[in-house]
Structure formats: C-alpha cells, structure tokens
Coordinates of C-alpha atoms in Angstrom, one line a residue:
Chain K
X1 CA 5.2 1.4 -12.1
X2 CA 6.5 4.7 -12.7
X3 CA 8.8 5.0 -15.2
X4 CA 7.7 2.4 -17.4
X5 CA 5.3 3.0 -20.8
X6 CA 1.9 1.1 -20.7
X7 CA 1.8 -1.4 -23.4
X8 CA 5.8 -0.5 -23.7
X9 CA 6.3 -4.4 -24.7
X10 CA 4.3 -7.3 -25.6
X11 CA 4.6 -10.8 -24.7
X12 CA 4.6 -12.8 -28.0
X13 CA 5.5 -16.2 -27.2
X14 CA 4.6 -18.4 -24.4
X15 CA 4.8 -22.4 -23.7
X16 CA 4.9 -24.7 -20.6
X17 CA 7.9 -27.2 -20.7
X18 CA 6.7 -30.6 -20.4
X19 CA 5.0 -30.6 -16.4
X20 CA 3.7 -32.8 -13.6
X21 CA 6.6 -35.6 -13.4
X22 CA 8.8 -35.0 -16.6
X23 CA 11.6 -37.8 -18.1
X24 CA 13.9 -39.0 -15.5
X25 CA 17.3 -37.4 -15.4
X26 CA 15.6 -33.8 -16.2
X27 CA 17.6 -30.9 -14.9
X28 CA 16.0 -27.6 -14.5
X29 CA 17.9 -26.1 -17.3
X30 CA 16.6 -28.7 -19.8
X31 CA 13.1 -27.8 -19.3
X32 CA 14.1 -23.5 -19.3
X33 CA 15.5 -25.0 -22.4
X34 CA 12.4 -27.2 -23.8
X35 CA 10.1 -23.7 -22.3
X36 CA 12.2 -21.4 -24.7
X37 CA 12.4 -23.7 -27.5
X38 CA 8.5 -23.9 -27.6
X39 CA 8.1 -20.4 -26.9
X40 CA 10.0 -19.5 -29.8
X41 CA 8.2 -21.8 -31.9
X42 CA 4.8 -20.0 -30.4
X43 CA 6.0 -16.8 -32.0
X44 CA 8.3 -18.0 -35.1
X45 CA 11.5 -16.3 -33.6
X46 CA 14.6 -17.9 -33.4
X47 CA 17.3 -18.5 -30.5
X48 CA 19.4 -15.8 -32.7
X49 CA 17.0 -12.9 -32.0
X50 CA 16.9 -13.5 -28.5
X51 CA 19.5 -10.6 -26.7
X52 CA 17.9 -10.6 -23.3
X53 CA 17.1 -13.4 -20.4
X54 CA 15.8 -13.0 -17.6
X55 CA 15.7 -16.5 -15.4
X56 CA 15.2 -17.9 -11.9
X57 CA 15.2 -21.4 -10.5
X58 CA 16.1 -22.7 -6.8
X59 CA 18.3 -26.0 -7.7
X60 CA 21.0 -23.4 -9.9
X61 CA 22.9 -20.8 -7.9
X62 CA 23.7 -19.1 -11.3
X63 CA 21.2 -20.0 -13.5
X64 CA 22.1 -17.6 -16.0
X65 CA 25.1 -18.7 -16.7
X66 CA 24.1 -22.4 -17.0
X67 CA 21.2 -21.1 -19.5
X68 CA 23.3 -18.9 -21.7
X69 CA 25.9 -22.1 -22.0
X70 CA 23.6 -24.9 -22.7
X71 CA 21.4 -22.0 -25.0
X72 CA 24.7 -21.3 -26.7
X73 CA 24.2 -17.4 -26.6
X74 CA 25.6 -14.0 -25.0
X75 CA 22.4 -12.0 -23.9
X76 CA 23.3 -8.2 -24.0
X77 CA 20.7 -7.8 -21.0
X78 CA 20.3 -10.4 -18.3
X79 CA 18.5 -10.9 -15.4
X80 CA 17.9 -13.7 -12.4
X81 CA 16.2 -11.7 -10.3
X82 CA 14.8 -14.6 -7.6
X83 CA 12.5 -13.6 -4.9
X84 CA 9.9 -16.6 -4.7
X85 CA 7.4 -17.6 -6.7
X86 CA 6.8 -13.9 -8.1
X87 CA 9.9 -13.6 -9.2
X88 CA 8.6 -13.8 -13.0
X89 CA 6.5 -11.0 -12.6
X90 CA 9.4 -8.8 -11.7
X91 CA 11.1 -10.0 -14.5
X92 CA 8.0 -8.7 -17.2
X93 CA 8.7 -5.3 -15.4
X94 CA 12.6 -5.5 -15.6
X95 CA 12.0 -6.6 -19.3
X96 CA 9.5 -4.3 -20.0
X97 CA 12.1 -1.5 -19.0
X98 CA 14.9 -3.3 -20.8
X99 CA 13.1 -3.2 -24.2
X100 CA 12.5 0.5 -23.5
X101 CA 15.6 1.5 -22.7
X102 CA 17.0 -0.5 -25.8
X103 CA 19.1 -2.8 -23.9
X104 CA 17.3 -5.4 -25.5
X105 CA 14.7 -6.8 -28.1
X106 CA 13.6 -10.1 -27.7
X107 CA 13.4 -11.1 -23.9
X108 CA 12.9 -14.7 -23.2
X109 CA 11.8 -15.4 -19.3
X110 CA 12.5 -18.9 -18.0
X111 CA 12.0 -21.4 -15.2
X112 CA 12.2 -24.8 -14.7
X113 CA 12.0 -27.1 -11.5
X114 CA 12.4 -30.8 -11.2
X115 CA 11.1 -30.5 -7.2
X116 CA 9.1 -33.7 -7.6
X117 CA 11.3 -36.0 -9.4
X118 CA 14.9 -34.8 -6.7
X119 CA 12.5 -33.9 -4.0
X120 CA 11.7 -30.6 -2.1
X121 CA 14.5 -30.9 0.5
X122 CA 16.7 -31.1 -2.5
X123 CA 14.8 -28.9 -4.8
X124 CA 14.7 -26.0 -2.1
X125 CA 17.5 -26.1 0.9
X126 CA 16.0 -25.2 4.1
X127 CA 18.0 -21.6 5.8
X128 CA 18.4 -21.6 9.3
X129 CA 16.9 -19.1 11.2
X130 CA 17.9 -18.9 14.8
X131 CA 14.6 -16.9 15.6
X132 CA 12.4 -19.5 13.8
X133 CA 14.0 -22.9 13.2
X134 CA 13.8 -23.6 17.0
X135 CA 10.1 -23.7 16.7
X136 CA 9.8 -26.4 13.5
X137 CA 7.6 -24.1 11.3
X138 CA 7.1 -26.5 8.9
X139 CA 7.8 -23.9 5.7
X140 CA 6.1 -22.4 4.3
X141 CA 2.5 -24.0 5.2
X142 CA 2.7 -22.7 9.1
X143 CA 3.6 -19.3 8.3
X144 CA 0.8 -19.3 5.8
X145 CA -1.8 -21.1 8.5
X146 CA -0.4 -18.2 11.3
X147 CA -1.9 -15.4 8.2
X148 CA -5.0 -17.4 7.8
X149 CA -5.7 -17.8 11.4
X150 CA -5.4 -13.9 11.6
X151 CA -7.9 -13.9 8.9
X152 CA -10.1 -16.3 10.4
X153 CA -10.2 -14.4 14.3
X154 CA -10.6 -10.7 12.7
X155 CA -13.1 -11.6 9.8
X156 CA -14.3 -14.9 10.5
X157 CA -13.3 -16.7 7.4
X158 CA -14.2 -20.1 7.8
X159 CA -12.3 -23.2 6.6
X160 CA -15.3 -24.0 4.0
X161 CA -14.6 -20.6 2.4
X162 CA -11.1 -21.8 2.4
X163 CA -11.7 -24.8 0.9
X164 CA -14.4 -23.5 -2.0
X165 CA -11.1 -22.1 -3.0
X166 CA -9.7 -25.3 -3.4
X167 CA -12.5 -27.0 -5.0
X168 CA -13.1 -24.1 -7.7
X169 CA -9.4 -24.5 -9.0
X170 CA -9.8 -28.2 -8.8
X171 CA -13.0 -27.7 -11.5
X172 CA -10.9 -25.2 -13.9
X173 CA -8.4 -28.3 -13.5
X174 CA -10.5 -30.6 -15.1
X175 CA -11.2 -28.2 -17.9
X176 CA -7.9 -28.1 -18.2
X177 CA -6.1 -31.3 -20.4
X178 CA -2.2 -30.7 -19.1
X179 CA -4.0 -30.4 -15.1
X180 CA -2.0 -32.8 -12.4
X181 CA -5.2 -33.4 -10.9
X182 CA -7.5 -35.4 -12.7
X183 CA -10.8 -36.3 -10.5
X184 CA -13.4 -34.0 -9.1
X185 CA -12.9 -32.8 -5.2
X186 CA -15.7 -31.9 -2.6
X187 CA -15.5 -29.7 0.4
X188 CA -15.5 -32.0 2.8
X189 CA -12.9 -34.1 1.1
X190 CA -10.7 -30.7 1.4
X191 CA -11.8 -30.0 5.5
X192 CA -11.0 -33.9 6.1
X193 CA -7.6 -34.6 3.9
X194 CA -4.8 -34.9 6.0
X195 CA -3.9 -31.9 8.6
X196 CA -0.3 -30.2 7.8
X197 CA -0.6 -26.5 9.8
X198 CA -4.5 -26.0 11.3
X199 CA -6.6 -24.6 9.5
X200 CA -4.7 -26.3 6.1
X201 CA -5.1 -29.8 5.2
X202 CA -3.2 -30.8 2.7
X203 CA -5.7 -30.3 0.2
X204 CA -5.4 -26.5 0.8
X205 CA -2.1 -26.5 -0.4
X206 CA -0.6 -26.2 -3.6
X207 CA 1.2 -29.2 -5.4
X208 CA 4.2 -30.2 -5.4
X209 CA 5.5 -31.1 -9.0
X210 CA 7.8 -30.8 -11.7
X211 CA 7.6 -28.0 -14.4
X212 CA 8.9 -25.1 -16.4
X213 CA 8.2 -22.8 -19.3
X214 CA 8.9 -19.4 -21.3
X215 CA 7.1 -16.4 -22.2
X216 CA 9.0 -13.9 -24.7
X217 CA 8.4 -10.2 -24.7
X218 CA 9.4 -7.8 -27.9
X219 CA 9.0 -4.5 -29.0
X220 CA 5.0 -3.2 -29.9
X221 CA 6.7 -2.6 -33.7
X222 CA 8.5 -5.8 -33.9
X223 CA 5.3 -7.9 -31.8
X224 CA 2.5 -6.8 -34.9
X225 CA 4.6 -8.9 -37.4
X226 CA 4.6 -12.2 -35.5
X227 CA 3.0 -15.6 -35.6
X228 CA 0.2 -14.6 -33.2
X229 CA -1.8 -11.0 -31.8
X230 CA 0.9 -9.8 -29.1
X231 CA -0.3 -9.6 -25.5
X232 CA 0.5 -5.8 -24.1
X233 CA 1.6 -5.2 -20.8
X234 CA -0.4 -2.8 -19.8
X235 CA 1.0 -2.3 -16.3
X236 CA 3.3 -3.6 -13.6
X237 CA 4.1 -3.2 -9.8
X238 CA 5.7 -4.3 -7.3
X239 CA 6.6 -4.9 -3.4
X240 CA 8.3 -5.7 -0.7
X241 CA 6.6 -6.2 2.5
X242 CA 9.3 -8.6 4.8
X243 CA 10.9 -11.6 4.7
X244 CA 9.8 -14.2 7.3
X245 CA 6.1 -14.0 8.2
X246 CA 7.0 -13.1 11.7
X247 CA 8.3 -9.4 10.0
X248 CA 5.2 -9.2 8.1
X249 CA 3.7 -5.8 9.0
X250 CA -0.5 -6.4 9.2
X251 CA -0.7 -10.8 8.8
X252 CA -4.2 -9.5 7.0
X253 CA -2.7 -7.0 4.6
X254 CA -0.5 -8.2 1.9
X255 CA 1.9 -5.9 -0.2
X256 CA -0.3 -7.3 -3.2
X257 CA -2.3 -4.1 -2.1
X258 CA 0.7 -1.7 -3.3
X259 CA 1.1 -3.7 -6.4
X260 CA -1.9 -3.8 -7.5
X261 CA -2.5 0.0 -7.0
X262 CA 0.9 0.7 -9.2
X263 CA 0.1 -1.6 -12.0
X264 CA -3.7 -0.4 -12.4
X265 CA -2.3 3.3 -12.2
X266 CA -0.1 2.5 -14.9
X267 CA -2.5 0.3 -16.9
X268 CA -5.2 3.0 -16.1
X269 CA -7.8 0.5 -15.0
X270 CA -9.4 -0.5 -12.4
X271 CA -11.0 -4.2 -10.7
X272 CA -14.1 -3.5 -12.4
X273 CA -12.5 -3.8 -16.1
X274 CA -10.6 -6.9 -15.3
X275 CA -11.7 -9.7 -17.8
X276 CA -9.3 -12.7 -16.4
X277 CA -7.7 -12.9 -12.9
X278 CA -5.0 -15.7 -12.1
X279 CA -3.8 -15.4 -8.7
X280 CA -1.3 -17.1 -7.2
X281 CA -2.9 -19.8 -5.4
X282 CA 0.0 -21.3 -3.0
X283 CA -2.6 -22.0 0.0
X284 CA -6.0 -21.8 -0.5
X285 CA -6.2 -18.1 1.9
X286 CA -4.2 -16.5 -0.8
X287 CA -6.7 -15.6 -3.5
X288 CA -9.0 -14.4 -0.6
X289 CA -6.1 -12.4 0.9
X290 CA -5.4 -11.4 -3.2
X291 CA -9.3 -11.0 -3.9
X292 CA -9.5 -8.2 -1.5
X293 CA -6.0 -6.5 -1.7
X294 CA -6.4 -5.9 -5.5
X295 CA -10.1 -4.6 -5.3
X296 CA -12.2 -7.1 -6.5
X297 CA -13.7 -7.4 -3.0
X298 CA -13.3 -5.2 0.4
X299 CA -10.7 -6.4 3.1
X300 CA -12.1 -9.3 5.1
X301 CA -15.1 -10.1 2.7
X302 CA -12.6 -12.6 0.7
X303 CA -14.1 -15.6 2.0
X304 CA -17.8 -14.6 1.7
X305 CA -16.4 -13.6 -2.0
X306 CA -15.7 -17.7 -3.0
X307 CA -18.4 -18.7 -1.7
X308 CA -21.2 -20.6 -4.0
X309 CA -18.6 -20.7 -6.9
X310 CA -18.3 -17.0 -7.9
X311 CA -14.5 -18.1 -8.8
X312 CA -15.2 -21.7 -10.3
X313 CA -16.2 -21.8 -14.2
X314 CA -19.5 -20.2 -14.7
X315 CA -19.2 -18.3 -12.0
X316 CA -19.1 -14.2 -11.9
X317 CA -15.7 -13.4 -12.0
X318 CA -13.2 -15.7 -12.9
X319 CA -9.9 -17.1 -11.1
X320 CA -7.0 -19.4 -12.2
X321 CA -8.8 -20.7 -14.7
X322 CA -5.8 -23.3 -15.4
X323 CA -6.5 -25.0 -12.2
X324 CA -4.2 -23.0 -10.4
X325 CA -1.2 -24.4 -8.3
X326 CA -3.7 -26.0 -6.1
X327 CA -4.7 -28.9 -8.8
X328 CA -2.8 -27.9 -12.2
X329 CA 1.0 -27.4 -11.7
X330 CA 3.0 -25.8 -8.5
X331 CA 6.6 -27.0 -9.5
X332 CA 7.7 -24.1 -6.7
X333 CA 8.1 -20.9 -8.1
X334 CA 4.4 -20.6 -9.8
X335 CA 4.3 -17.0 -10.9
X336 CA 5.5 -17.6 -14.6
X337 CA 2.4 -20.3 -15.0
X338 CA -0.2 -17.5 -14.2
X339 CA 1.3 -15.4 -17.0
X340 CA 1.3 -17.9 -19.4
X341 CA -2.5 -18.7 -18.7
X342 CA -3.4 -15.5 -19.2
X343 CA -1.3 -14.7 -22.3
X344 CA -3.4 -18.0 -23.6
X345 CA -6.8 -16.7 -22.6
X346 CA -6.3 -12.9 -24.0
X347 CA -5.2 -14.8 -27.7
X348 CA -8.6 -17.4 -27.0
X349 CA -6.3 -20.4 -26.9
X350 CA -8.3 -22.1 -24.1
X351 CA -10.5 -24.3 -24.7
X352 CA -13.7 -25.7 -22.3
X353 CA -12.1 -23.2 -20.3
X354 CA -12.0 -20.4 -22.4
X355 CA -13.8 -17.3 -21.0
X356 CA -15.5 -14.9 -23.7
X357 CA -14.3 -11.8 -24.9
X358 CA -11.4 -11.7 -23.0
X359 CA -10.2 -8.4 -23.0
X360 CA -7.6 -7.6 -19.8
X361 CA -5.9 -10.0 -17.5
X362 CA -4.5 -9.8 -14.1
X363 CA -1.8 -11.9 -13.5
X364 CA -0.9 -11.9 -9.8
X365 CA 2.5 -13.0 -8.3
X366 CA 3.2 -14.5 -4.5
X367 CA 7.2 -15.1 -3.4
X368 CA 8.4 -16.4 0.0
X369 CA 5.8 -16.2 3.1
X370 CA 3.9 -13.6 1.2
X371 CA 6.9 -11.7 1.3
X372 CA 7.4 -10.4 -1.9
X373 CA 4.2 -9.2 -4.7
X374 CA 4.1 -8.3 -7.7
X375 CA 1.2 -7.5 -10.0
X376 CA 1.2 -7.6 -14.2
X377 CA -1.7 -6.3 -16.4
X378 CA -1.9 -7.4 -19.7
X379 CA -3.8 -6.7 -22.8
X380 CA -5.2 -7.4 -26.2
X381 CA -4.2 -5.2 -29.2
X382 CA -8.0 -3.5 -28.8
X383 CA -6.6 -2.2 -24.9
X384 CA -3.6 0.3 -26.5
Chain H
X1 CA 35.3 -6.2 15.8
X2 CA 32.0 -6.1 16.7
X3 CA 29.9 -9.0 18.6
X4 CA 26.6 -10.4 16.5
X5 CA 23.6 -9.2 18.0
X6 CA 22.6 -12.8 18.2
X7 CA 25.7 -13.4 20.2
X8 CA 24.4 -10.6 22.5
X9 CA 20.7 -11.9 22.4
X10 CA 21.9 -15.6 23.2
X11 CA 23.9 -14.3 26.1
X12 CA 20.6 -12.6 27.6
X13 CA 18.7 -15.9 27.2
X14 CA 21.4 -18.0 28.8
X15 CA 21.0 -15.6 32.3
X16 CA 17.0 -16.4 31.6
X17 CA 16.3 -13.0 30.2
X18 CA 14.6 -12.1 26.7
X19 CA 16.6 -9.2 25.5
X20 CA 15.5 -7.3 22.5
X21 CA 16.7 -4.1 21.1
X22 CA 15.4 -0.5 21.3
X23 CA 15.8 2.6 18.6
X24 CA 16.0 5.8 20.6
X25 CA 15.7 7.5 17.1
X26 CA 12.6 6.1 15.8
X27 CA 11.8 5.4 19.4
X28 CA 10.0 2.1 18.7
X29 CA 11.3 -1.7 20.0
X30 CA 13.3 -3.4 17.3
X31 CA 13.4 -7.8 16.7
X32 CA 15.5 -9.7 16.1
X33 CA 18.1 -7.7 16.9
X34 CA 19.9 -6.1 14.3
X35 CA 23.5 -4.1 13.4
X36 CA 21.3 -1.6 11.5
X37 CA 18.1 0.2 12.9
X38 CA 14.9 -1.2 10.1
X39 CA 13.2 2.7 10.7
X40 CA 16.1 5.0 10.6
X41 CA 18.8 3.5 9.3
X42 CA 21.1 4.5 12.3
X43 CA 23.6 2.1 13.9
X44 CA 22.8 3.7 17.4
X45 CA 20.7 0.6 18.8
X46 CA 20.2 0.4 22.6
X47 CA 20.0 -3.6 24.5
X48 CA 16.8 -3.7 26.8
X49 CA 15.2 -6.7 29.0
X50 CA 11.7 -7.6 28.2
X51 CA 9.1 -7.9 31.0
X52 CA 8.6 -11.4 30.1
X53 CA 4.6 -10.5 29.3
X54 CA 2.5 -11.0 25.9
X55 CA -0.1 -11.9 23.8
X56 CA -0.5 -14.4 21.5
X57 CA -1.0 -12.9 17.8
X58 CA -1.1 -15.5 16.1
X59 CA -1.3 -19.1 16.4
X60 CA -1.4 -22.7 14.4
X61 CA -1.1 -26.7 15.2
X62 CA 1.6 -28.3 12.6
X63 CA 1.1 -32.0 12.0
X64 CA 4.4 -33.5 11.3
X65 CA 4.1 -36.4 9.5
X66 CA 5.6 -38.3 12.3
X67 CA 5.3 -37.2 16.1
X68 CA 2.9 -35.2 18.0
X69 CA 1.3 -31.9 16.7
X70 CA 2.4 -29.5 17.7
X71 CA 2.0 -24.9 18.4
X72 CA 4.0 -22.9 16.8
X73 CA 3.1 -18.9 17.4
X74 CA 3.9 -15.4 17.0
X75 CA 3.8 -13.6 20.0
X76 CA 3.6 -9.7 20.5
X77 CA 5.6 -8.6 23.4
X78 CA 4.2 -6.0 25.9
X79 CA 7.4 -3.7 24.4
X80 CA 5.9 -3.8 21.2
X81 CA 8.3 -6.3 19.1
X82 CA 6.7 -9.8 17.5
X83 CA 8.2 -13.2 17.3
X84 CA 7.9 -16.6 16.3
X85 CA 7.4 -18.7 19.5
X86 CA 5.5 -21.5 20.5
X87 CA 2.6 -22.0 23.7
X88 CA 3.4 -24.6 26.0
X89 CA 2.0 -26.2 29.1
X90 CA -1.6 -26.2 27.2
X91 CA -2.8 -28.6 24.2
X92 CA -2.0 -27.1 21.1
X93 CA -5.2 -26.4 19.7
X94 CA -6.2 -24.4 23.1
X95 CA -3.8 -22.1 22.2
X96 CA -5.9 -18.7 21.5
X97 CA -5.1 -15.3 19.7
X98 CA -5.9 -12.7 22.4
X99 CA -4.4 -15.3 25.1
X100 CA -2.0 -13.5 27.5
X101 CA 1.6 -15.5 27.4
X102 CA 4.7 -15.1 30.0
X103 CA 8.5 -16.1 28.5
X104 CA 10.5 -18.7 29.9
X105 CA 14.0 -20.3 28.5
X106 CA 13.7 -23.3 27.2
X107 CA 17.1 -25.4 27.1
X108 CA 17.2 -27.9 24.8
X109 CA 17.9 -31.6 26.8
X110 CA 18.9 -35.0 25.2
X111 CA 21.7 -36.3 22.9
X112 CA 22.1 -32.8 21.6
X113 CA 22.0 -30.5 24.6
X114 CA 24.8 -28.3 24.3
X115 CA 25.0 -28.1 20.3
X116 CA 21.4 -26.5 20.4
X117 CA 21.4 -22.9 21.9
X118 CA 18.2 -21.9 24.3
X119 CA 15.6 -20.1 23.2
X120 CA 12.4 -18.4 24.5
X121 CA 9.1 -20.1 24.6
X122 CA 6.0 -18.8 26.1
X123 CA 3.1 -20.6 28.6
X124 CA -0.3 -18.7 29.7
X125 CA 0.6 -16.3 32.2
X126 CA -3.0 -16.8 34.3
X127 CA -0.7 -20.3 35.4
X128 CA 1.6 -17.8 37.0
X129 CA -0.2 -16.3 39.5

C-alpha cells in the first residue's frame, strides 16, 4: 500500500485463545483477553506497553470499549475496523501505519468468537435485504456456490477439484495438534457429505467453532530486543469490491487480485518468491479463486492447480498449512488465524508441519461474500 | 421529504412491473435502486420499466435442512442491471447459466400475505411463447 514503509513494523507476539468449543460461559472478550495475555507472554511485553488495539468481533457492537475495560487500559490509537473475516488484515496495515506515524508502539490485534457454544444465529444476526431475503440465500454458502458455479460453466472446475481442496487442508489438520478435525477425509466422502448450496456439500465449507487470539506488532528497533526473531511486514493491500454477491463486479474475479498486486509492489516480490501461502479457506472455491488472483496460477487454472496434492503437505507449493478453516478452526472471522500460522512458520515453530526454510509468507484475508480483500506479506529478519 | 427508492420499486412491482433505475450521466442501468448514482456520484437518477427479459448468470440448489431444495439465482436483465432471483416452473437443478428467463410478480400467499411485500421471480421465457 502506498504510503506505508516495507518492513515498517514487525509482529512480535502471537497466540490462539483456547479454540474449537472453549469453557462454557466464555464471552468473546475473555478469549481477546486469554489471545492478548498469551501473546504477550510470546513476546515478554507486558499489558503496560500496549498503547494501541485494534479489535473486531460480531457478538460486541463496541468491542473496543468492552476490551479496553476488562484489559484495564487507555490505548492512545484504536481501531475496530470490521469488514468480515479479513478484517485483521486491515488492521496489520492500519497498525503498520500507526506505529509509523508514532501514534503508537505496541499494537495488540484481537478477536474472539464463541459462534459454536451461543450458536451462529446468535453469534452473527442475519440483515434483511429486501432484494435478497425474499429468495432464502442461505448466507453465506449460496452466494459462494452462485461464484463457484460461474467458475465451474466458464473454466470447468469440477467439484473433485473442489473437494482436493478440502481434503489437502484436512491432511495439514492432522499435522496439526490444536486441529477441530481429527480423522483423515477422502474425495468422495467430500462429493457425498450432505448438500447445503450445489456444488457445496457441507464438507466444502468451513467450520463452524469457537476461537480467538492475538498477534502484537512493534517498532523494527524495539522488535530486535524481544523474546523471539520479529516477523516484518513486508507489505499490505487492500479492497473493496461490493457488498452482496449480487453487486460483485466479475463472480470469477475477486478483489484479492488488487490486493495482492499492492502488497507484492510494496513488499517487492512476486508469487514466485512466496515461501508459505495461507489463504482464507471459507469454501473450498476460495483458494482456487485466491490461487489465481494472487499469481500463483493463471485465472481459471485454480482447479487444475489442487489437483494431485500440489497444496497438501509434500506437495509443490504449500497452503494453510494449519488445516485451514475448512478442518482446523473457523470461529467466523478467520483472517487473524492465517496470520498467526504464518508468523509461527517464518520463526519454525511448526512442527510435522513445518515447511523448510521458510523465508516469506502470504497471508490472505476474505470478509463478507467475497466482498472485502486484503493481502499481508510478511518476513524473516534475512527479507529487510 | 423524499420517498425510498424501495418505496418507488415496490410500487412498480405491485402494478406487475420490474422497475429499475437509469443514470443518464454514466448512461448505464443502475440496481437496486439507489438515492445516489454508484458511477457518478450524482443524485439525478431516472425510474424505467424493464422488458421483463433475461438470462440466468448464475445459478445454485440450496438444501435447507428441512423442506424442499430449492433455486436461488442472479439474473442479468436485458437493460443491463443483475439481481438475486430465483427460476421457477422447472426443477431446480435444470436451472442453467445461459438459460433465457422472463419476470413475473410473485405475491406472497398464506398466513402472512400482506406483511410480506411482492417481489420479482423469473421462469424460462421459451414457456411463453
């Protein structure tokens, strides 16, 4: 993004709040809360360095004012920016720009979501649209199914190539020990679960649990003298494309294609030097739609890209190596999860799942109906 | 004061018409209606009648998880605007991208008829002839 210095900040700290279906009686704000607490333990700052928060949950209207009270602070900046499941990733560039402008230090980024334990009708109220409720879209999945189908007719993306998807984040998942899903899944098993919105059956689509977390961004000077190597953002951007998918300008064209083309301007990189790519995985056509807007594959050859496990582990390039929301964690706004994976693989924290000499991440963020995109580069201190 | 343009839009459907707005600035059809033109920016917004004609753009079966499946569709409009709609009069699976559609009003019947405004759905125009 213009206007914003490549490795300008660094993420320093980063931890999941308990996940999956946490302690009953669990707000949202307790597991920003637990997130932050462990994040700052990640790095070895304290609640009394943190000056900026950036937050964004769907059960609190004003969830920075219920954070700063139960966190017992005053941020100087603050920001709840909320536009889907992305929403995170516009927070690291709003951050980013913060710490440069010096209206902050230490920026702490939070979510939490207790969608499983209240329920999604609770978790998530539905708007009326008097051009769209009439019809019962069942949302999101059917305006997700009406972009693959568009996908399908113009490139000829099959379901299987669909459902590879599916079954490549379900075998990072079992790499993965904090993974919801704990048994292997087969192609057919994904074709023959349950139909919710042709062509997705619900094995297509992306958990519903609980979940929350916190990463923390500082200042390059102030990141070199913490706990562990800081993760540099080396680029961010950003956009817009509509709101509901019948505004969505091409159904086979996401704005993940302007995103991506800011932050790898900014990050002066390319695709091809890409080490780790988490993608935000609500349906199983998004990595394919993701695949080929960010340039890791041309527009239309997404399916053909997943086939034969080029995205599983061992595979040429990987994706969502945490299982993804499909078969890790999908509490309902995913994006911060994806940045927290890929903090974890630049520092080598991961395991069986661990991918070598991991250099550069991409950490791709979805909101709404693929609505709203935003794309974040990060680094290793060798990449500034 | 000023009436909603959905007040405007309903009115159309309830005389059986699709109405949908037109930008003599950017010259280009403009849905749902709007207070604000989405290309210019300009307020001047003209009402205009659609021909009734489409094609199906997109298309999808939702399974509820109780009742029938069922289509749910976006629709391109021969006047060049989109919207959500559904295909009816065919299964919901032989619902087709490509597929040429014709508008009808569909008023809502039963215990709630009255509460629930009309609204447009589409069926295969070859049926028309």
């Amino acid at each position: 993004m213009t206007g914003l210095q490549r490795g300008g900040a660094a993420i320093v700290g980063a931890a999941e709040s308990d996940l999956g279906q946490v302690g009953e009686g669990l707000n949202p704000i307790d597991l920003m809360a637990q997130g932050i607490a462990r994040a700052l333990d990640d790095c070895g700052l304290g609640l009394g360095d943190v000056d900026g928060l950036l937050c964004a949950s769907t059960q609190s209207r004003t969830s920075g004012l219920s954070l700063s009270e139960y966190l017992g602070i005053s941020p100087r900046y603050i920001d709840t920016t909320i536009l889907g499941g992305s929403s995170f990733m516009f927070h690291v560039a709003h951050a980013v720009a913060a710490i440069q402008l010096g209206l902050c230090e230490v920026a702490v980024i939070a979510y939490g979501s207790t969608q499983r334990s209240v329920g999604r009708r609770q978790a998530s109220v539905r708007e009326v649209n008097p051009f769209e409720t009439p019809y019962r879209p069942f949302l999101p999945s059917t305006a997700y199914a009406l972009a693959a189908s568009r996908h399908m007719h113009e490139f000829g993306t099959t379901r299987e190539q669909m459902a590879a998807v599916a079954v490549a984040a379900r075998q990072w998942a079992l790499l993965n020990p904090v993974a919801w899903e704990k048994k292997p899944l087969t192609i057919p098993e994904v074709l023959n679960a349950r139909m919710v919105s042709y062509p997705f059956t619900v094995r297509d689509i992306c958990l519903v649990t609980d979940g929350g977390g916190a990463i923390i961004l500082t200042t390059p000077d102030r990141a070199r003298s913490l706990k562990k190597p800081p993760v540099y953002v080396l680029g961010c951007g950003q956009a817009i494309t509509h709101a509901n998918i019948s505004s969505m300008p091409d159904l086979t064209i996401t704005g993940a294609l302007d995103s991506g083309r800011q932050a790898y301007a900014m990050a002066g990189l390319t695709a091809k030097d890409i080490d780790v790519v988490e993608l935000y995985d609500a349906f199983t056509i998004n990595p394919i739609l993701f695949l080929e807007d960010l340039g890791f594959c041309a527009k239309g050859e997404g399916g053909r890209f997943v086939e034969d496990g080029r995205i599983a582990p061992g595979g040429e390039l990987p994706v969502n190596t945490n299982g993804g929301g499909l078969s890790y964690c999908h509490p309902g706004m995913y994006g911060l999860f994806l940045l927290i994976e890929a903090v974890r693989q630049l520092r080598g924290e991961c395991g069986d799942r661990q991918i070598d000499d991991a250099e550069t991440a991409i950490a791709h963020g979805n909101g709404g109906v693929l609505s709203s995109q935003s794309t974040v580069i990060l680094g290793t201190p060798a990449t500034v | 004061m000023e009436q909603s343009p959905l007040a405007i839009y309903q009115s159309h459907l309830d005389k059986g018409e699709l109405a949908y707005q037109w930008s003599p600035v950017a010259e280009r059809a403009v849905f749902y209606p709007r207070l604000v033109c989405p290309f210019t920016g300009s307020t001047l917004l003209e009402w205009r009648v659609a021909s009734g004609l489409g094609t199906v753009h997109a298309t999808t079966v939702t399974h509820p998880q109780q009742g029938e499946p069922y289509n749910v569709a976006l629709i391109d409009c021969d006047e060049g605007f989109r919207l959500m709609s559904r295909v009816e009069d065919i299964a919901p699976e032989a619902v087709s991208i490509g597929m040429r559609v014709r508008f009808r009003v569909h008023r809502p019947s039963g215990d709630k008829a009255g509460d629930e405004p009309a609204y447009p759905v589409f069926f295969p125009a070859e049926a028309a002839a």
